[in-house]
Amino acid sequence: MATEVTELRARASGVLRENWRTGVRRADGLAYAYTCPSTPRYRHQWHWDSCFHAIAWSHFDRARAEAELRTLLRSGRPDGFLPHTVFWGWPAGWRRAPFYATGRVLGATHTETIDPPLLAVAWERAGPAGDVAALEQIAAHLDWLARERDPDGDGLLSLILPDESGLDDSPKFDVVFGRYAHYKPSAALLIEQCRRLGYSARRIAACGELHVEEVLVNVAYALSLHAMARMTGEPSWALRAAQTERGLVWRSLDPATGLFFDLAGPGETPVRVSTWSCLAPLALPGVPDDVKRRLVEEHLLDARRYRAPVGIPSVSMEEPAYTPHFDRWRNWRGPSWVNTAWLLVPALRALGYEADAERIVAPLARAALREGFREYYDPRDGTGQAAKGFAWSTLLVDLV
Ligand code: GLC
């Protein structure tokens, strides 16, 4: 195992270096340094990808980890908004541009939408300690989310488009977004509608349009609020984290199945599709242990649901939509991703399921050694799928 870990680390560092991009943006003269997820498919900077990259970089080169996070901090607006995707070296290509939720279709420097807010988590792991100015900027970002994305003030953030969850084509969005689902051509119409409403969650909700209190984004948010509490020593952050955790337990937790479901639309209807985000609250310190054990015993470790030979399937194997093989047009519908294991495995270890945690990590690490760092893997046999040299898959170095 020791030589395998050494090999895995060497290859991870190789992928991160290969994908490293630096320069100055022509449109506004801003300097950038970040890891692109994978070329040629993903050339831009994605918010949650960069958080993962920084954590992986912190194992090899803390200066690059910090530079990547500072680039994220430069990517937004003074009011605290930080975008889902940032275009540094190149604007979005004309064919893809209508599918990016930007202010104008051509020539935008970033999207007007959010991504799972993991910046405070990444800063605590990979940023320098005691940088008051950076912490103030991260605080402004979390305040923006509370102000703009929690219109009903219940501590749970709302999404306006499915890819704000990072789980673009997950089958949990099929029912909610229907013909506007992220992988359908009409997705561009939904983006156009959000553009007309200024991407304001409040205006979108007031028009009776779609919005979703999505579990994964709220888990990321609560984790970041906890990280802020530790980094600043200010108890108000911990109170905000607890409010979000309570919101999830009281409102998203389904007593019948023990799963956490997204709440969709004005009626906050539970979206009863079992995908890995239903298990994500395992990572939260404020979720009671009995709720977590149920998630583990009845779902994560159940061979009919999420216990697969390689990694953690992104959709329960029991769901009709579960698709373990590569699907050219859709993602997050079955294959195992490394960031999923990265979020859930430490929680499993903390609850004492050490052997099960190993059973998830070791086959994923073997798959990465055999197939390279791929975007995701077939849960049945670890066949690598989709993008090659995919940077956040190097998070495995944080798990082994
Ligand atoms: C895909 C993933 C998304 C990720 C992006 C860049 O769209 O669904 O989560 O951020 O690729 O890697």
mmCIF file of C-alpha atoms and ligand atoms in Angstrom:
data_model
loop_
_atom_site.group_PDB
_atom_site.id
_atom_site.type_symbol
_atom_site.label_atom_id
_atom_site.label_comp_id
_atom_site.label_asym_id
_atom_site.label_seq_id
_atom_site.Cartn_x
_atom_site.Cartn_y
_atom_site.Cartn_z
ATOM 1 C CA MET A 1 0.000 0.000 0.000
ATOM 2 C CA ALA A 2 2.833 2.423 0.868
ATOM 3 C CA THR A 3 4.296 2.278 -2.652
ATOM 4 C CA GLU A 4 0.802 2.654 -4.127
ATOM 5 C CA VAL A 5 0.250 5.793 -2.056
ATOM 6 C CA THR A 6 3.590 7.207 -3.192
ATOM 7 C CA GLU A 7 2.677 6.494 -6.804
ATOM 8 C CA LEU A 8 -0.801 7.999 -6.380
ATOM 9 C CA ARG A 9 0.665 11.167 -4.885
ATOM 10 C CA ALA A 10 3.233 11.530 -7.654
ATOM 11 C CA ARG A 11 0.577 11.168 -10.335
ATOM 12 C CA ALA A 12 -1.828 13.524 -8.534
ATOM 13 C CA SER A 13 0.808 16.202 -8.330
ATOM 14 C CA GLY A 14 1.490 15.649 -12.067
ATOM 15 C CA VAL A 15 -2.183 16.225 -12.986
ATOM 16 C CA LEU A 16 -2.446 19.355 -10.839
ATOM 17 C CA ARG A 17 0.712 20.806 -12.410
ATOM 18 C CA GLU A 18 -0.448 19.951 -15.909
ATOM 19 C CA ASN A 19 -3.784 21.735 -15.348
ATOM 20 C CA TRP A 20 -2.308 24.831 -13.676
ATOM 21 C CA ARG A 21 -3.109 28.104 -15.502
ATOM 22 C CA THR A 22 -1.833 31.605 -14.811
ATOM 23 C CA GLY A 23 -2.149 34.932 -16.595
ATOM 24 C CA VAL A 24 -3.811 38.320 -16.697
ATOM 25 C CA ARG A 25 -7.348 38.709 -18.049
ATOM 26 C CA ARG A 26 -7.466 40.971 -21.061
ATOM 27 C CA ALA A 27 -10.929 42.386 -20.294
ATOM 28 C CA ASP A 28 -10.011 43.900 -16.906
ATOM 29 C CA GLY A 29 -6.323 43.290 -16.196
ATOM 30 C CA LEU A 30 -7.045 40.957 -13.249
ATOM 31 C CA ALA A 31 -4.343 38.367 -12.532
ATOM 32 C CA TYR A 32 -5.387 34.730 -12.187
ATOM 33 C CA ALA A 33 -3.873 31.434 -11.081
ATOM 34 C CA TYR A 34 -6.046 28.333 -10.899
ATOM 35 C CA THR A 35 -6.288 24.679 -11.862
ATOM 36 C CA CYS A 36 -8.590 23.972 -14.776
ATOM 37 C CA PRO A 37 -10.633 20.819 -14.131
ATOM 38 C CA SER A 38 -9.585 19.075 -17.357
ATOM 39 C CA THR A 39 -8.655 20.030 -20.906
ATOM 40 C CA PRO A 40 -10.087 20.412 -23.441
ATOM 41 C CA ARG A 41 -13.553 20.070 -21.936
ATOM 42 C CA TYR A 42 -13.350 22.205 -18.790
ATOM 43 C CA ARG A 43 -10.973 25.126 -19.334
ATOM 44 C CA HIS A 44 -12.548 27.690 -17.006
ATOM 45 C CA GLN A 45 -12.521 28.095 -13.228
ATOM 46 C CA TRP A 46 -15.383 26.418 -11.382
ATOM 47 C CA HIS A 47 -15.966 27.501 -7.801
ATOM 48 C CA TRP A 48 -16.285 24.171 -5.998
ATOM 49 C CA ASP A 49 -13.687 22.503 -8.228
ATOM 50 C CA SER A 50 -11.190 25.167 -7.134
ATOM 51 C CA CYS A 51 -11.994 24.533 -3.459
ATOM 52 C CA PHE A 52 -11.210 20.838 -3.996
ATOM 53 C CA HIS A 53 -8.094 21.630 -6.024
ATOM 54 C CA ALA A 54 -6.750 23.873 -3.266
ATOM 55 C CA ILE A 55 -7.193 21.089 -0.717
ATOM 56 C CA ALA A 56 -5.362 18.655 -3.026
ATOM 57 C CA TRP A 57 -2.643 21.264 -3.731
ATOM 58 C CA SER A 58 -2.116 21.758 0.019
ATOM 59 C CA HIS A 59 -0.426 18.314 0.008
ATOM 60 C CA PHE A 60 2.185 19.487 -2.509
ATOM 61 C CA ASP A 61 2.447 23.251 -2.797
ATOM 62 C CA ARG A 62 0.697 25.556 -0.346
ATOM 63 C CA ALA A 63 1.561 28.660 -2.360
ATOM 64 C CA ARG A 64 -0.471 27.369 -5.317
ATOM 65 C CA ALA A 65 -3.340 26.332 -3.023
ATOM 66 C CA GLU A 66 -3.451 29.875 -1.668
ATOM 67 C CA ALA A 67 -3.139 31.469 -5.116
ATOM 68 C CA GLU A 68 -6.073 29.395 -6.397
ATOM 69 C CA LEU A 69 -8.298 30.469 -3.497
ATOM 70 C CA ARG A 70 -7.266 34.122 -3.852
ATOM 71 C CA THR A 71 -8.226 33.910 -7.532
ATOM 72 C CA LEU A 72 -11.687 32.755 -6.408
ATOM 73 C CA LEU A 73 -11.880 35.756 -4.078
ATOM 74 C CA ARG A 74 -11.068 38.061 -7.012
ATOM 75 C CA SER A 75 -13.684 36.435 -9.240
ATOM 76 C CA GLY A 76 -16.824 38.049 -7.837
ATOM 77 C CA ARG A 77 -18.331 41.382 -6.893
ATOM 78 C CA PRO A 78 -17.699 43.724 -3.937
ATOM 79 C CA ASP A 79 -21.167 42.839 -2.552
ATOM 80 C CA GLY A 80 -19.933 39.296 -1.753
ATOM 81 C CA PHE A 81 -21.310 37.439 -4.771
ATOM 82 C CA LEU A 82 -18.938 34.713 -6.039
ATOM 83 C CA PRO A 83 -19.744 32.999 -9.348
ATOM 84 C CA HIS A 84 -20.226 29.368 -10.298
ATOM 85 C CA THR A 85 -17.911 29.639 -13.346
ATOM 86 C CA VAL A 86 -15.287 32.284 -14.133
ATOM 87 C CA PHE A 87 -13.868 32.858 -17.599
ATOM 88 C CA TRP A 88 -10.255 34.014 -17.255
ATOM 89 C CA GLY A 89 -8.145 33.116 -20.259
ATOM 90 C CA TRP A 90 -11.014 32.770 -22.746
ATOM 91 C CA PRO A 91 -14.683 33.733 -22.785
ATOM 92 C CA ALA A 92 -17.155 30.866 -23.198
ATOM 93 C CA GLY A 93 -17.145 29.543 -26.768
ATOM 94 C CA TRP A 94 -20.140 30.578 -28.908
ATOM 95 C CA ARG A 95 -21.622 27.088 -28.948
ATOM 96 C CA ARG A 96 -21.513 26.662 -25.165
ATOM 97 C CA ALA A 97 -22.177 30.314 -24.247
ATOM 98 C CA PRO A 98 -26.040 30.111 -24.264
ATOM 99 C CA PHE A 99 -25.809 27.373 -21.630
ATOM 100 C CA TYR A 100 -23.825 29.464 -19.175
ATOM 101 C CA ALA A 101 -25.989 31.505 -16.812
ATOM 102 C CA THR A 102 -24.283 34.818 -17.537
ATOM 103 C CA GLY A 103 -25.497 38.421 -17.565
ATOM 104 C CA ARG A 104 -25.118 38.599 -21.370
ATOM 105 C CA VAL A 105 -24.654 35.690 -23.733
ATOM 106 C CA LEU A 106 -21.336 36.688 -25.308
ATOM 107 C CA GLY A 107 -18.285 38.239 -23.687
ATOM 108 C CA ALA A 108 -19.258 37.763 -20.007
ATOM 109 C CA THR A 109 -16.424 37.234 -17.518
ATOM 110 C CA HIS A 110 -18.427 35.012 -15.171
ATOM 111 C CA THR A 111 -21.799 33.424 -14.512
ATOM 112 C CA GLU A 112 -24.396 35.097 -12.278
ATOM 113 C CA THR A 113 -25.088 31.831 -10.447
ATOM 114 C CA ILE A 114 -23.561 30.067 -7.449
ATOM 115 C CA ASP A 115 -21.825 26.724 -6.830
ATOM 116 C CA PRO A 116 -21.717 24.720 -3.563
ATOM 117 C CA PRO A 117 -20.140 27.286 -1.194
ATOM 118 C CA LEU A 118 -17.087 25.436 0.106
ATOM 119 C CA LEU A 119 -14.654 28.355 0.127
ATOM 120 C CA ALA A 120 -14.430 28.736 3.907
ATOM 121 C CA VAL A 121 -13.837 24.977 4.232
ATOM 122 C CA ALA A 122 -11.042 25.138 1.656
ATOM 123 C CA TRP A 123 -9.557 28.287 3.207
ATOM 124 C CA GLU A 124 -9.375 26.631 6.622
ATOM 125 C CA ARG A 125 -7.575 23.634 5.095
ATOM 126 C CA ALA A 126 -5.371 25.316 2.527
ATOM 127 C CA GLY A 127 -5.253 29.087 3.077
ATOM 128 C CA PRO A 128 -2.928 31.007 5.403
ATOM 129 C CA ALA A 129 -4.184 31.405 8.987
ATOM 130 C CA GLY A 130 -4.995 34.838 10.394
ATOM 131 C CA ASP A 131 -5.526 36.749 7.127
ATOM 132 C CA VAL A 132 -8.188 39.132 8.405
ATOM 133 C CA ALA A 133 -8.891 40.783 5.037
ATOM 134 C CA ALA A 134 -9.489 37.414 3.327
ATOM 135 C CA LEU A 135 -11.762 36.266 6.161
ATOM 136 C CA GLU A 136 -13.778 39.469 5.788
ATOM 137 C CA GLN A 137 -14.254 38.736 2.090
ATOM 138 C CA ILE A 138 -15.336 35.163 2.816
ATOM 139 C CA ALA A 139 -17.724 36.506 5.457
ATOM 140 C CA ALA A 140 -19.178 38.930 2.886
ATOM 141 C CA HIS A 141 -19.740 35.993 0.532
ATOM 142 C CA LEU A 142 -21.593 33.979 3.208
ATOM 143 C CA ASP A 143 -23.637 37.080 4.100
ATOM 144 C CA TRP A 144 -24.542 37.559 0.430
ATOM 145 C CA LEU A 145 -25.816 33.981 0.316
ATOM 146 C CA ALA A 146 -27.941 34.522 3.430
ATOM 147 C CA ARG A 147 -29.306 37.817 2.082
ATOM 148 C CA GLU A 148 -29.970 36.813 -1.524
ATOM 149 C CA ARG A 149 -30.538 33.078 -1.438
ATOM 150 C CA ASP A 150 -32.592 32.540 1.692
ATOM 151 C CA PRO A 151 -35.729 34.529 0.820
ATOM 152 C CA ASP A 152 -37.867 32.885 3.534
ATOM 153 C CA GLY A 153 -35.145 33.246 6.202
ATOM 154 C CA ASP A 154 -35.299 29.609 7.320
ATOM 155 C CA GLY A 155 -31.526 29.129 7.151
ATOM 156 C CA LEU A 156 -31.756 27.021 3.967
ATOM 157 C CA LEU A 157 -30.417 28.462 0.699
ATOM 158 C CA SER A 158 -32.386 28.185 -2.548
ATOM 159 C CA LEU A 159 -31.083 27.259 -5.979
ATOM 160 C CA ILE A 160 -32.452 28.834 -9.133
ATOM 161 C CA LEU A 161 -30.806 26.457 -11.623
ATOM 162 C CA PRO A 162 -29.911 22.783 -11.162
ATOM 163 C CA ASP A 163 -26.184 23.140 -11.886
ATOM 164 C CA GLU A 164 -25.839 25.463 -8.873
ATOM 165 C CA SER A 165 -25.737 22.218 -6.894
ATOM 166 C CA GLY A 166 -22.735 21.000 -8.908
ATOM 167 C CA LEU A 167 -24.874 17.919 -9.649
ATOM 168 C CA ASP A 168 -26.082 19.167 -13.020
ATOM 169 C CA ASP A 169 -28.088 16.293 -14.521
ATOM 170 C CA SER A 170 -28.909 14.354 -11.358
ATOM 171 C CA PRO A 171 -32.222 12.498 -11.799
ATOM 172 C CA LYS A 172 -33.519 14.324 -8.731
ATOM 173 C CA PHE A 173 -33.895 17.365 -10.995
ATOM 174 C CA ASP A 174 -35.835 15.524 -13.748
ATOM 175 C CA VAL A 175 -39.156 15.831 -11.947
ATOM 176 C CA VAL A 176 -38.566 19.382 -10.804
ATOM 177 C CA PHE A 177 -37.182 20.963 -13.975
ATOM 178 C CA GLY A 178 -38.848 18.661 -16.546
ATOM 179 C CA ARG A 179 -38.239 19.912 -20.052
ATOM 180 C CA TYR A 180 -35.911 22.611 -18.708
ATOM 181 C CA ALA A 181 -33.571 20.024 -17.124
ATOM 182 C CA HIS A 182 -29.904 20.915 -17.481
ATOM 183 C CA TYR A 183 -29.231 18.377 -20.256
ATOM 184 C CA LYS A 184 -32.196 19.405 -22.433
ATOM 185 C CA PRO A 185 -31.945 22.074 -25.148
ATOM 186 C CA SER A 186 -34.678 24.132 -23.407
ATOM 187 C CA ALA A 187 -32.303 24.622 -20.453
ATOM 188 C CA ALA A 188 -31.175 27.739 -22.346
ATOM 189 C CA LEU A 189 -34.764 29.102 -22.103
ATOM 190 C CA LEU A 190 -34.769 28.709 -18.343
ATOM 191 C CA ILE A 191 -31.451 30.539 -18.185
ATOM 192 C CA GLU A 192 -32.932 33.321 -20.331
ATOM 193 C CA GLN A 193 -35.846 33.593 -17.895
ATOM 194 C CA CYS A 194 -33.454 33.867 -14.916
ATOM 195 C CA ARG A 195 -31.505 36.495 -16.858
ATOM 196 C CA ARG A 196 -34.713 38.542 -17.307
ATOM 197 C CA LEU A 197 -35.383 38.311 -13.565
ATOM 198 C CA GLY A 198 -31.834 39.452 -12.794
ATOM 199 C CA TYR A 199 -30.943 36.038 -11.298
ATOM 200 C CA SER A 200 -32.740 37.192 -8.161
ATOM 201 C CA ALA A 201 -33.978 34.198 -6.116
ATOM 202 C CA ARG A 202 -36.519 36.495 -4.459
ATOM 203 C CA ARG A 203 -38.017 37.650 -7.768
ATOM 204 C CA ILE A 204 -37.938 34.133 -9.160
ATOM 205 C CA ALA A 205 -39.748 32.750 -6.090
ATOM 206 C CA ALA A 206 -42.254 35.655 -6.169
ATOM 207 C CA CYS A 207 -43.136 34.814 -9.790
ATOM 208 C CA GLY A 208 -43.906 31.270 -8.657
ATOM 209 C CA GLU A 209 -40.958 30.071 -10.713
ATOM 210 C CA LEU A 210 -38.752 27.148 -9.839
ATOM 211 C CA HIS A 211 -36.462 27.249 -6.879
ATOM 212 C CA VAL A 212 -35.142 24.413 -4.811
ATOM 213 C CA GLU A 213 -33.828 24.174 -1.267
ATOM 214 C CA GLU A 214 -31.185 21.638 -2.237
ATOM 215 C CA VAL A 215 -29.447 19.445 0.319
ATOM 216 C CA LEU A 216 -25.833 19.429 -0.911
ATOM 217 C CA VAL A 217 -25.547 23.204 -1.249
ATOM 218 C CA ASN A 218 -26.885 23.580 2.274
ATOM 219 C CA VAL A 219 -24.451 20.999 3.626
ATOM 220 C CA ALA A 220 -21.587 22.918 1.972
ATOM 221 C CA TYR A 221 -22.980 26.162 3.417
ATOM 222 C CA ALA A 222 -23.232 24.770 6.964
ATOM 223 C CA LEU A 223 -19.711 23.316 6.727
ATOM 224 C CA SER A 224 -18.411 26.727 5.669
ATOM 225 C CA LEU A 225 -20.272 28.466 8.524
ATOM 226 C CA HIS A 226 -18.649 26.011 10.963
ATOM 227 C CA ALA A 227 -15.235 26.669 9.409
ATOM 228 C CA MET A 228 -15.782 30.430 9.869
ATOM 229 C CA ALA A 229 -16.682 29.883 13.524
ATOM 230 C CA ARG A 230 -13.363 28.091 14.066
ATOM 231 C CA MET A 231 -11.272 30.544 12.029
ATOM 232 C CA THR A 232 -12.714 33.736 13.539
ATOM 233 C CA GLY A 233 -13.646 32.497 17.018
ATOM 234 C CA GLU A 234 -16.980 34.356 16.614
ATOM 235 C CA PRO A 235 -19.890 32.308 18.017
ATOM 236 C CA SER A 236 -22.450 33.914 15.654
ATOM 237 C CA TRP A 237 -21.128 31.725 12.811
ATOM 238 C CA ALA A 238 -21.769 28.571 14.834
ATOM 239 C CA LEU A 239 -25.332 29.762 15.532
ATOM 240 C CA ARG A 240 -25.921 30.254 11.809
ATOM 241 C CA ALA A 241 -24.498 26.798 11.060
ATOM 242 C CA ALA A 242 -26.819 25.289 13.670
ATOM 243 C CA GLN A 243 -29.823 27.049 12.102
ATOM 244 C CA THR A 244 -29.053 25.475 8.718
ATOM 245 C CA GLU A 245 -28.454 22.050 10.281
ATOM 246 C CA ARG A 246 -31.769 22.316 12.145
ATOM 247 C CA GLY A 247 -33.517 23.358 8.926
ATOM 248 C CA LEU A 248 -32.188 20.256 7.214
ATOM 249 C CA VAL A 249 -33.174 17.923 10.062
ATOM 250 C CA TRP A 250 -36.632 19.403 10.606
ATOM 251 C CA ARG A 251 -37.631 20.024 7.024
ATOM 252 C CA SER A 252 -35.557 17.910 4.608
ATOM 253 C CA LEU A 253 -35.240 14.719 6.633
ATOM 254 C CA ASP A 254 -37.860 12.188 5.577
ATOM 255 C CA PRO A 255 -38.876 10.080 8.603
ATOM 256 C CA ALA A 256 -40.071 7.183 6.441
ATOM 257 C CA THR A 257 -36.769 6.557 4.656
ATOM 258 C CA GLY A 258 -34.264 8.401 6.850
ATOM 259 C CA LEU A 259 -33.034 10.283 3.735
ATOM 260 C CA PHE A 260 -32.649 14.057 3.302
ATOM 261 C CA PHE A 261 -34.687 15.243 0.298
ATOM 262 C CA ASP A 262 -34.525 18.551 -1.591
ATOM 263 C CA LEU A 263 -37.589 20.792 -1.169
ATOM 264 C CA ALA A 264 -38.894 22.172 -4.449
ATOM 265 C CA GLY A 265 -41.127 25.052 -5.512
ATOM 266 C CA PRO A 266 -43.475 27.316 -3.570
ATOM 267 C CA GLY A 267 -44.990 24.329 -1.712
ATOM 268 C CA GLU A 268 -41.516 23.042 -0.717
ATOM 269 C CA THR A 269 -42.413 19.585 -1.973
ATOM 270 C CA PRO A 270 -39.888 16.854 -1.060
ATOM 271 C CA VAL A 271 -38.128 15.427 -4.122
ATOM 272 C CA ARG A 272 -38.248 11.736 -3.332
ATOM 273 C CA VAL A 273 -35.346 10.437 -5.426
ATOM 274 C CA SER A 274 -32.450 8.765 -3.634
ATOM 275 C CA THR A 275 -29.173 10.310 -4.796
ATOM 276 C CA TRP A 276 -25.933 10.705 -2.865
ATOM 277 C CA SER A 277 -26.854 14.235 -1.782
ATOM 278 C CA CYS A 278 -29.564 12.628 0.417
ATOM 279 C CA LEU A 279 -26.619 11.229 2.437
ATOM 280 C CA ALA A 280 -24.485 14.389 2.446
ATOM 281 C CA PRO A 281 -25.719 15.617 5.897
ATOM 282 C CA LEU A 282 -23.567 12.785 7.294
ATOM 283 C CA ALA A 283 -20.726 15.309 7.041
ATOM 284 C CA LEU A 284 -22.384 17.788 9.434
ATOM 285 C CA PRO A 285 -21.374 17.856 13.097
ATOM 286 C CA GLY A 286 -24.828 19.065 14.200
ATOM 287 C CA VAL A 287 -26.817 16.175 12.730
ATOM 288 C CA PRO A 288 -27.668 13.674 15.503
ATOM 289 C CA ASP A 289 -25.744 10.377 15.479
ATOM 290 C CA ASP A 290 -28.903 8.239 15.298
ATOM 291 C CA VAL A 291 -29.916 10.046 12.077
ATOM 292 C CA LYS A 292 -26.397 9.460 10.696
ATOM 293 C CA ARG A 293 -26.312 5.786 11.658
ATOM 294 C CA ARG A 294 -29.566 5.245 9.861
ATOM 295 C CA LEU A 295 -28.151 6.859 6.700
ATOM 296 C CA VAL A 296 -25.123 4.591 6.971
ATOM 297 C CA GLU A 297 -26.807 1.300 7.864
ATOM 298 C CA GLU A 298 -29.920 1.581 5.730
ATOM 299 C CA HIS A 299 -28.426 3.301 2.700
ATOM 300 C CA LEU A 300 -24.666 3.845 2.394
ATOM 301 C CA LEU A 301 -23.759 0.285 3.407
ATOM 302 C CA ASP A 302 -26.760 -1.441 1.858
ATOM 303 C CA ALA A 303 -25.677 -3.555 -1.148
ATOM 304 C CA ARG A 304 -28.979 -2.844 -2.900
ATOM 305 C CA ARG A 305 -28.474 0.926 -2.616
ATOM 306 C CA TYR A 306 -25.016 2.507 -2.274
ATOM 307 C CA ARG A 307 -22.613 -0.313 -1.357
ATOM 308 C CA ALA A 308 -20.896 -0.931 -4.686
ATOM 309 C CA PRO A 309 -17.552 -2.567 -5.584
ATOM 310 C CA VAL A 310 -15.960 0.831 -6.391
ATOM 311 C CA GLY A 311 -16.687 4.112 -4.639
ATOM 312 C CA ILE A 312 -20.142 5.443 -3.770
ATOM 313 C CA PRO A 313 -22.648 5.497 -6.660
ATOM 314 C CA SER A 314 -24.038 8.987 -7.238
ATOM 315 C CA VAL A 315 -27.586 7.569 -7.417
ATOM 316 C CA SER A 316 -29.024 4.683 -5.389
ATOM 317 C CA MET A 317 -28.694 1.466 -7.406
ATOM 318 C CA GLU A 318 -32.359 0.867 -6.579
ATOM 319 C CA GLU A 319 -33.555 3.964 -8.455
ATOM 320 C CA PRO A 320 -35.010 3.350 -11.953
ATOM 321 C CA ALA A 321 -32.807 6.205 -13.278
ATOM 322 C CA TYR A 322 -29.555 4.615 -11.974
ATOM 323 C CA THR A 323 -27.106 4.395 -14.901
ATOM 324 C CA PRO A 324 -23.625 3.135 -13.979
ATOM 325 C CA HIS A 325 -22.149 3.391 -17.465
ATOM 326 C CA PHE A 326 -21.001 6.451 -19.367
ATOM 327 C CA ASP A 327 -23.802 8.669 -20.683
ATOM 328 C CA ARG A 328 -22.520 11.145 -23.218
ATOM 329 C CA TRP A 329 -25.141 13.804 -22.478
ATOM 330 C CA ARG A 330 -25.753 13.478 -18.750
ATOM 331 C CA ASN A 331 -23.725 13.191 -15.562
ATOM 332 C CA TRP A 332 -24.418 12.424 -11.875
ATOM 333 C CA ARG A 333 -26.794 9.582 -12.758
ATOM 334 C CA GLY A 334 -24.910 6.626 -11.253
ATOM 335 C CA PRO A 335 -21.096 6.646 -11.543
ATOM 336 C CA SER A 336 -18.834 7.125 -8.493
ATOM 337 C CA TRP A 337 -17.073 10.481 -8.107
ATOM 338 C CA VAL A 338 -14.072 11.109 -5.868
ATOM 339 C CA ASN A 339 -15.468 14.270 -4.223
ATOM 340 C CA THR A 340 -18.474 12.254 -3.002
ATOM 341 C CA ALA A 341 -16.183 9.829 -1.195
ATOM 342 C CA TRP A 342 -14.129 12.775 0.047
ATOM 343 C CA LEU A 343 -17.193 14.251 1.767
ATOM 344 C CA LEU A 344 -18.731 11.040 3.128
ATOM 345 C CA VAL A 345 -15.747 8.858 4.065
ATOM 346 C CA PRO A 346 -14.414 11.025 6.944
ATOM 347 C CA ALA A 347 -17.940 10.989 8.419
ATOM 348 C CA LEU A 348 -17.995 7.213 8.143
ATOM 349 C CA ARG A 349 -14.622 6.997 9.890
ATOM 350 C CA ALA A 350 -15.789 9.366 12.637
ATOM 351 C CA LEU A 351 -18.750 7.085 13.334
ATOM 352 C CA GLY A 352 -16.376 4.104 13.718
ATOM 353 C CA TYR A 353 -16.988 2.381 10.359
ATOM 354 C CA GLU A 354 -13.237 2.212 9.606
ATOM 355 C CA ALA A 355 -13.288 -1.031 7.597
ATOM 356 C CA ASP A 356 -16.178 0.187 5.454
ATOM 357 C CA ALA A 357 -14.377 3.461 4.823
ATOM 358 C CA GLU A 358 -11.336 1.480 3.620
ATOM 359 C CA ARG A 359 -13.555 -0.651 1.419
ATOM 360 C CA ILE A 360 -14.655 2.550 -0.344
ATOM 361 C CA VAL A 361 -11.263 4.277 -0.592
ATOM 362 C CA ALA A 362 -8.941 1.387 -1.586
ATOM 363 C CA PRO A 363 -10.827 0.310 -4.767
ATOM 364 C CA LEU A 364 -11.173 3.973 -5.832
ATOM 365 C CA ALA A 365 -7.428 4.484 -5.368
ATOM 366 C CA ARG A 366 -6.712 1.286 -7.349
ATOM 367 C CA ALA A 367 -9.056 2.486 -10.107
ATOM 368 C CA ALA A 368 -7.238 5.837 -10.251
ATOM 369 C CA LEU A 369 -3.853 4.076 -10.485
ATOM 370 C CA ARG A 370 -5.104 1.786 -13.238
ATOM 371 C CA GLU A 371 -7.292 4.230 -15.207
ATOM 372 C CA GLY A 372 -5.810 7.616 -14.314
ATOM 373 C CA PHE A 373 -7.625 10.488 -12.573
ATOM 374 C CA ARG A 374 -10.899 10.381 -14.461
ATOM 375 C CA GLU A 375 -14.011 12.514 -13.978
ATOM 376 C CA TYR A 376 -15.842 9.492 -12.526
ATOM 377 C CA TYR A 377 -15.729 5.702 -12.367
ATOM 378 C CA ASP A 378 -18.109 2.819 -13.055
ATOM 379 C CA PRO A 379 -19.195 1.628 -9.582
ATOM 380 C CA ARG A 380 -19.266 -1.992 -10.792
ATOM 381 C CA ASP A 381 -15.643 -2.354 -11.869
ATOM 382 C CA GLY A 382 -13.918 1.034 -11.628
ATOM 383 C CA THR A 383 -13.698 1.673 -15.372
ATOM 384 C CA GLY A 384 -12.675 5.323 -15.772
ATOM 385 C CA GLN A 385 -15.265 7.509 -17.501
ATOM 386 C CA ALA A 386 -15.618 10.966 -19.087
ATOM 387 C CA ALA A 387 -12.862 13.610 -18.719
ATOM 388 C CA LYS A 388 -9.227 12.533 -18.335
ATOM 389 C CA GLY A 389 -6.688 14.192 -16.034
ATOM 390 C CA PHE A 390 -9.643 15.435 -13.949
ATOM 391 C CA ALA A 391 -8.185 17.609 -11.219
ATOM 392 C CA TRP A 392 -10.577 17.128 -8.277
ATOM 393 C CA SER A 393 -10.139 13.351 -8.485
ATOM 394 C CA THR A 394 -6.681 14.021 -7.005
ATOM 395 C CA LEU A 395 -8.569 14.592 -3.711
ATOM 396 C CA LEU A 396 -7.816 10.887 -3.243
ATOM 397 C CA VAL A 397 -4.483 11.984 -1.756
ATOM 398 C CA ASP A 398 -6.513 13.562 1.062
ATOM 399 C CA LEU A 399 -8.280 10.246 1.730
ATOM 400 C CA VAL A 400 -5.568 7.583 1.582
HETATM 401 C C1 GLC B 1 -19.446 19.247 -14.451
HETATM 402 C C2 GLC B 1 -19.857 18.877 -13.022
HETATM 403 C C3 GLC B 1 -19.669 20.049 -12.086
HETATM 404 C C4 GLC B 1 -18.249 20.567 -12.192
HETATM 405 C C5 GLC B 1 -17.909 20.917 -13.635
HETATM 406 C C6 GLC B 1 -16.442 21.278 -13.832
HETATM 407 O O1 GLC B 1 -20.324 20.179 -14.979
HETATM 408 O O2 GLC B 1 -21.187 18.445 -13.009
HETATM 409 O O3 GLC B 1 -19.940 19.668 -10.766
HETATM 410 O O4 GLC B 1 -18.096 21.679 -11.376
HETATM 411 O O5 GLC B 1 -18.149 19.801 -14.465
HETATM 412 O O6 GLC B 1 -15.617 20.214 -13.436
#
